[in-house]
mmCIF file with all atom_site columns, C-alpha atoms in Angstrom:
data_model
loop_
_atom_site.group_PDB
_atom_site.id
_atom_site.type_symbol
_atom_site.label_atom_id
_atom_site.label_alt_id
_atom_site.label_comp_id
_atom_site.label_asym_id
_atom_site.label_entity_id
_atom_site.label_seq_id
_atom_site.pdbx_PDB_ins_code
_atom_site.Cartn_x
_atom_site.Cartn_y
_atom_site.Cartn_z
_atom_site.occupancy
_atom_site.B_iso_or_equiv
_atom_site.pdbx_formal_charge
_atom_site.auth_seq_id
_atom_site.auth_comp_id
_atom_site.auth_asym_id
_atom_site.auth_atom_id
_atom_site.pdbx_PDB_model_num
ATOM 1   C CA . UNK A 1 1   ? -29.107 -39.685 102.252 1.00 0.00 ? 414 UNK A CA 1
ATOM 2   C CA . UNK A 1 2   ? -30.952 -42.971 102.321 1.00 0.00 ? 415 UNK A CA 1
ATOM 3   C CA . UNK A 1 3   ? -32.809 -44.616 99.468  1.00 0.00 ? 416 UNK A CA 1
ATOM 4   C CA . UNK A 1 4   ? -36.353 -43.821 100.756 1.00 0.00 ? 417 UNK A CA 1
ATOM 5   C CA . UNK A 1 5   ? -35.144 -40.360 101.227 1.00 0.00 ? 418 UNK A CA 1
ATOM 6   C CA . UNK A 1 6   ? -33.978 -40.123 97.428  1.00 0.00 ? 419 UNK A CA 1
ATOM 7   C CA . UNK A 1 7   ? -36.840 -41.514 96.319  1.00 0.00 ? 420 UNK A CA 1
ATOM 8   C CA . UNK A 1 8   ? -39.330 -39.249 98.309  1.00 0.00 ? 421 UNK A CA 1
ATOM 9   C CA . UNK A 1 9   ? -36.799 -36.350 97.193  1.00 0.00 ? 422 UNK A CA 1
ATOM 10  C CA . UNK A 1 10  ? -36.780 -37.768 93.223  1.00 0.00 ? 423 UNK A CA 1
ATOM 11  C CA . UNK A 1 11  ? -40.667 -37.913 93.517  1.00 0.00 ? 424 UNK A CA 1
ATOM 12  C CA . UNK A 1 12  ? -41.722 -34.595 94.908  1.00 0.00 ? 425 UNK A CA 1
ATOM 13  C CA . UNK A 1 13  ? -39.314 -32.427 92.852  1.00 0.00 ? 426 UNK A CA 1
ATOM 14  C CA . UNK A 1 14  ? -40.097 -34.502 89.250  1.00 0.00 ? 427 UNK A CA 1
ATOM 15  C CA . UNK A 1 15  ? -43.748 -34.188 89.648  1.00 0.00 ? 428 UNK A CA 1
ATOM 16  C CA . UNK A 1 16  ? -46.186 -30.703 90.354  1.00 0.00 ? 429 UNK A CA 1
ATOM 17  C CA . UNK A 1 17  ? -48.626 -32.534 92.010  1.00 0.00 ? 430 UNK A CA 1
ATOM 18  C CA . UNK A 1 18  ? -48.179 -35.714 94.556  1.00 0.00 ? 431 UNK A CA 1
ATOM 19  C CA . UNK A 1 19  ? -49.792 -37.585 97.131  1.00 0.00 ? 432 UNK A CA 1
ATOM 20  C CA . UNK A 1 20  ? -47.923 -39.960 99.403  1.00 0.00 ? 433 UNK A CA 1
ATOM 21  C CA . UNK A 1 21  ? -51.157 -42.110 100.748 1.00 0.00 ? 434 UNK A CA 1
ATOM 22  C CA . UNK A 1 22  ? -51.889 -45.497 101.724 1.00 0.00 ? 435 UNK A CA 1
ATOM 23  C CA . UNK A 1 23  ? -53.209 -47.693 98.318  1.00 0.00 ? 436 UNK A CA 1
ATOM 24  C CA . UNK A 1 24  ? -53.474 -45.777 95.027  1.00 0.00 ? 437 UNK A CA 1
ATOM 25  C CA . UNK A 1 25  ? -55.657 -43.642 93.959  1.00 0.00 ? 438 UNK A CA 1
ATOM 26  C CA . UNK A 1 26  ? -57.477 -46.253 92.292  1.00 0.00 ? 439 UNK A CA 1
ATOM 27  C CA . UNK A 1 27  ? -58.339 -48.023 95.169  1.00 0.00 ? 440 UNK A CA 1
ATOM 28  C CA . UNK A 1 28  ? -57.270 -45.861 98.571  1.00 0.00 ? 441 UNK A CA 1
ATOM 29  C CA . UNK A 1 29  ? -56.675 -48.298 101.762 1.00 0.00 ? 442 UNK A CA 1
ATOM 30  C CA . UNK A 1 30  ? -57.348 -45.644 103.871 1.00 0.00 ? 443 UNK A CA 1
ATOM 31  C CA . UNK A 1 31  ? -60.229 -42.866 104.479 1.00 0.00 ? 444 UNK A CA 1
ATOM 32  C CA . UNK A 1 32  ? -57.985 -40.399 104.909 1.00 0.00 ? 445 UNK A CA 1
ATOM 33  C CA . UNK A 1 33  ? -56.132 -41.436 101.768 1.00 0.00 ? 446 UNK A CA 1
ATOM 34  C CA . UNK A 1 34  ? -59.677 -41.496 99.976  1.00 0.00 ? 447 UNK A CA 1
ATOM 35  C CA . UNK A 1 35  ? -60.679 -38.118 100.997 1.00 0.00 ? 448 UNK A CA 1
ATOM 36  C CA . UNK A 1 36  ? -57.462 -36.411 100.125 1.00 0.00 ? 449 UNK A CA 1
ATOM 37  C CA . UNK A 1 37  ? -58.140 -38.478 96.305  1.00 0.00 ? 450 UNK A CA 1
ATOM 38  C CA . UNK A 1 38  ? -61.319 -37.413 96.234  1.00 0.00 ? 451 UNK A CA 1
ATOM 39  C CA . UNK A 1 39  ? -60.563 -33.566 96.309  1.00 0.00 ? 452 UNK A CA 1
ATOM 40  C CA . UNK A 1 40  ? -58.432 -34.202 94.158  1.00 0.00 ? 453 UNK A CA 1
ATOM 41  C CA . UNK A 1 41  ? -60.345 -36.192 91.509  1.00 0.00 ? 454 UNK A CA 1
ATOM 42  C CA . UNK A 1 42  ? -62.938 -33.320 91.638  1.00 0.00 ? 455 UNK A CA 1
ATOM 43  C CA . UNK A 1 43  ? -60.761 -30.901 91.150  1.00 0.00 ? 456 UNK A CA 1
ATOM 44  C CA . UNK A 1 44  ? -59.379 -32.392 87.794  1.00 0.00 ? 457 UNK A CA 1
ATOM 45  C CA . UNK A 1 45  ? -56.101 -31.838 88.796  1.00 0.00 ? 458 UNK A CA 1
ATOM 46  C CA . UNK A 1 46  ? -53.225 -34.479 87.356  1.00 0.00 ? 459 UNK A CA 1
ATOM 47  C CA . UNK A 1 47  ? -51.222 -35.921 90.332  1.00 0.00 ? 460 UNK A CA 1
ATOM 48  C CA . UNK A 1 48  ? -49.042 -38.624 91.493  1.00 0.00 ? 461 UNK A CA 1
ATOM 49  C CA . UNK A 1 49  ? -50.088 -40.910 94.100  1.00 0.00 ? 462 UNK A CA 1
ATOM 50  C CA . UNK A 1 50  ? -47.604 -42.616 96.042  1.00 0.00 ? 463 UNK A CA 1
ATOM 51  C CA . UNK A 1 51  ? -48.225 -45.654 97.639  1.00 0.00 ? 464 UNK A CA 1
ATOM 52  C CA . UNK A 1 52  ? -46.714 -45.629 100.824 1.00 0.00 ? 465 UNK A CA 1
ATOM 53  C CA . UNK A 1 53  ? -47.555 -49.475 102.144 1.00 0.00 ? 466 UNK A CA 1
ATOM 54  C CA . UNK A 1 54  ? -45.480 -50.863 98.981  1.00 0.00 ? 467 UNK A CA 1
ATOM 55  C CA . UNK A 1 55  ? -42.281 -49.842 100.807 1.00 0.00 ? 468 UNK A CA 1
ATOM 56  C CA . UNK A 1 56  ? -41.574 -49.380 104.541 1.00 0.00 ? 469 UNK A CA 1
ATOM 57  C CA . UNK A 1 57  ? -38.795 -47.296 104.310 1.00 0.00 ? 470 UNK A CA 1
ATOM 58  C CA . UNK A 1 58  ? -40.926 -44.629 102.422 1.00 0.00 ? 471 UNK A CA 1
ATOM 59  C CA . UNK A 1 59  ? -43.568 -44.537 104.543 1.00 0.00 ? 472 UNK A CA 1
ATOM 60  C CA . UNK A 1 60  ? -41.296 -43.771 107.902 1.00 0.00 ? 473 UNK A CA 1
ATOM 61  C CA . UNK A 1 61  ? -38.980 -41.324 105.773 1.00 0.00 ? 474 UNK A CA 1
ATOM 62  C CA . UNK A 1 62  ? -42.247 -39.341 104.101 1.00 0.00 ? 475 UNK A CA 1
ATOM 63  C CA . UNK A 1 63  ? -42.780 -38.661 107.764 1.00 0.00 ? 476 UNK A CA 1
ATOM 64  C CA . UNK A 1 64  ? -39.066 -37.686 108.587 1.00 0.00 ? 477 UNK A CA 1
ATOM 65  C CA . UNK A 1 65  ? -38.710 -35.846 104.952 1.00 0.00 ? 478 UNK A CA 1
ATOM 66  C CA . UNK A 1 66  ? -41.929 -33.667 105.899 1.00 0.00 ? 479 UNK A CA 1
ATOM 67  C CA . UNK A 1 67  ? -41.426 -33.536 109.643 1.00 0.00 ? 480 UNK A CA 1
ATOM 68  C CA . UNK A 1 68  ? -45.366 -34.573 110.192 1.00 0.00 ? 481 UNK A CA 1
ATOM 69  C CA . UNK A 1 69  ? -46.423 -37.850 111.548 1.00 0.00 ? 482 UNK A CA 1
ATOM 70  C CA . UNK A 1 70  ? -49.231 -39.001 109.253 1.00 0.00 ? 483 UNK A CA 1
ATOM 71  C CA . UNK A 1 71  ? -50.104 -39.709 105.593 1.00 0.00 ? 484 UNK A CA 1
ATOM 72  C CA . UNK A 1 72  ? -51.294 -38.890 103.323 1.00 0.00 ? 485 UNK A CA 1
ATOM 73  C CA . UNK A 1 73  ? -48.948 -36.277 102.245 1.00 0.00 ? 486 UNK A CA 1
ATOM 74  C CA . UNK A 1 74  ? -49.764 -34.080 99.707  1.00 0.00 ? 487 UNK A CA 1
ATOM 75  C CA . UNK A 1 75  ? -47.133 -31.720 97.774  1.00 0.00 ? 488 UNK A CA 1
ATOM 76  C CA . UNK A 1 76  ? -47.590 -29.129 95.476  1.00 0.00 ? 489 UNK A CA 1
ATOM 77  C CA . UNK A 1 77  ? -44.244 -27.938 93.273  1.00 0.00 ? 490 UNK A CA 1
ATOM 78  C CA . UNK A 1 78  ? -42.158 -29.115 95.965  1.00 0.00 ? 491 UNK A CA 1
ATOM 79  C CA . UNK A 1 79  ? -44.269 -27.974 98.708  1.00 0.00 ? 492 UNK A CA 1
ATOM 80  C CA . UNK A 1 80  ? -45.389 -29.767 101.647 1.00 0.00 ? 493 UNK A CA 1
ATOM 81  C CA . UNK A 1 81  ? -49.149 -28.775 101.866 1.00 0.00 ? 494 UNK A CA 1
ATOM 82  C CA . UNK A 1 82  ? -50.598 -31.077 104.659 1.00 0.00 ? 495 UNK A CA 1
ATOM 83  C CA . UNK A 1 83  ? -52.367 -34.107 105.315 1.00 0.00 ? 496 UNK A CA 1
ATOM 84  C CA . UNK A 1 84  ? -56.065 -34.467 105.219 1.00 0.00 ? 497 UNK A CA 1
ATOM 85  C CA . UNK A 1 85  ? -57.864 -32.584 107.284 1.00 0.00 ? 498 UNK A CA 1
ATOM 86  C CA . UNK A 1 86  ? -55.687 -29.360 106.182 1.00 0.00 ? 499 UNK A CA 1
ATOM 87  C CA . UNK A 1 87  ? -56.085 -30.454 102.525 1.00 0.00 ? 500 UNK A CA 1
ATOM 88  C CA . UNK A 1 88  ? -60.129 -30.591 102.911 1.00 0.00 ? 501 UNK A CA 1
ATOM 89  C CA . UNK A 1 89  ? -59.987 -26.934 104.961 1.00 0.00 ? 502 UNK A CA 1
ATOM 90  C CA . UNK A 1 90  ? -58.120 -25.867 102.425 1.00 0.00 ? 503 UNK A CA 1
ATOM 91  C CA . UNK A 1 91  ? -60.438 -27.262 99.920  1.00 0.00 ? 504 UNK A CA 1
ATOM 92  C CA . UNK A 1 92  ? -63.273 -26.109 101.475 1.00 0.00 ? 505 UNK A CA 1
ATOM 93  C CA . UNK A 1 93  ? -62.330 -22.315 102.232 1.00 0.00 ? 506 UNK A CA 1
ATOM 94  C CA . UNK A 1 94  ? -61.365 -22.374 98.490  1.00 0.00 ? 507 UNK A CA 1
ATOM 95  C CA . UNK A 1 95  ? -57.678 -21.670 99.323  1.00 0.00 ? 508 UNK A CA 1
ATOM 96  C CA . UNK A 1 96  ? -56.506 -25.424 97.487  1.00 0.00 ? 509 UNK A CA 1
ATOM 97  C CA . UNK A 1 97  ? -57.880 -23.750 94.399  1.00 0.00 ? 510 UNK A CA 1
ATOM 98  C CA . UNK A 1 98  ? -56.244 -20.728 94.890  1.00 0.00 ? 511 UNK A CA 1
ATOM 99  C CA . UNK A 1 99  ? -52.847 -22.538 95.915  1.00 0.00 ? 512 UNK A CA 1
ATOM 100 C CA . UNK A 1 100 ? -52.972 -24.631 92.673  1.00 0.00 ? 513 UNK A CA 1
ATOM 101 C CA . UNK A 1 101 ? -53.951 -21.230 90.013  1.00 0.00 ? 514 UNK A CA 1
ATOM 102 C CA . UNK A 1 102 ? -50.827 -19.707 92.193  1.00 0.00 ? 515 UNK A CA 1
ATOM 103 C CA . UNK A 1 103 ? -48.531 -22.469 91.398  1.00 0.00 ? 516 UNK A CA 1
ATOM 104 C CA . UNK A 1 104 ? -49.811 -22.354 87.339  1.00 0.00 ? 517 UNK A CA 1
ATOM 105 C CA . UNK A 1 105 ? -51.385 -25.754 87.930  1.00 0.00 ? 518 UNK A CA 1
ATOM 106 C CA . UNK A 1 106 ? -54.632 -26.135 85.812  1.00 0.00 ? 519 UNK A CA 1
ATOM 107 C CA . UNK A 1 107 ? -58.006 -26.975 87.980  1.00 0.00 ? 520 UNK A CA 1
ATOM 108 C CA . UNK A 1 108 ? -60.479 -29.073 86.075  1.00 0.00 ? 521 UNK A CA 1
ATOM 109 C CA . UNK A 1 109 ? -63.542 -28.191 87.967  1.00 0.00 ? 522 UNK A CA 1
ATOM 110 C CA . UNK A 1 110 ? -66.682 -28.647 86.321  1.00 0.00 ? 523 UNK A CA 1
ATOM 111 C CA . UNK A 1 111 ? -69.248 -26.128 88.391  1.00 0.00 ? 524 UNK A CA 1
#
């Protein structure tokens, strides 16, 4: 097991709620990145973001750990979930919601 792939590993099993993107979620380098925060942020819902462009060999192995070519990643309790554009269907059909009450995560919504 490589570094990057312990790392990756260490992060998405010590934390219910992460998001390997490009930049932090203070200040997202990417749209895609910024969308994915954004859902998040509305939602209320505590997560880790990962910055992928801090370290090289993360940002190949996120792609080799989750077998899908693009970031942002997001994970829920160990769970690959998608990228963006699944993240903001999911969002949209109200099925992230539902995916985060399943898990026991808490969504901050206000209405």
């Amino acid at each position: 097991m490589t570094d990057a792939h312990q790392v990756i590993d260490t992060e998405v099993k010590s934390n219910d709620v992460v998001l390997f993107m490009k930049g932090t979620p203070q200040f997202p380098m990417c749209g895609f990145s910024g969308q994915v925060v954004q859902i998040l942020n509305y939602l209320g819902v505590p997560y880790k973001g990962v910055n992928v462009l801090e370290d090289e060999g993360v940002r190949q192995g996120i792609k080799d750990y989750s077998n899908w070519p693009t970031i942002p990643q997001l994970y829920v309790k160990g769970e690959f979930v998608g990228g963006c554009d699944i993240t903001r269907e999911m969002f949209q059909a109200g099925e992230l919601q539902q995916l985060f009450a399943d898990k026991g995560i808490q969504v901050q919504q206000s209405a």
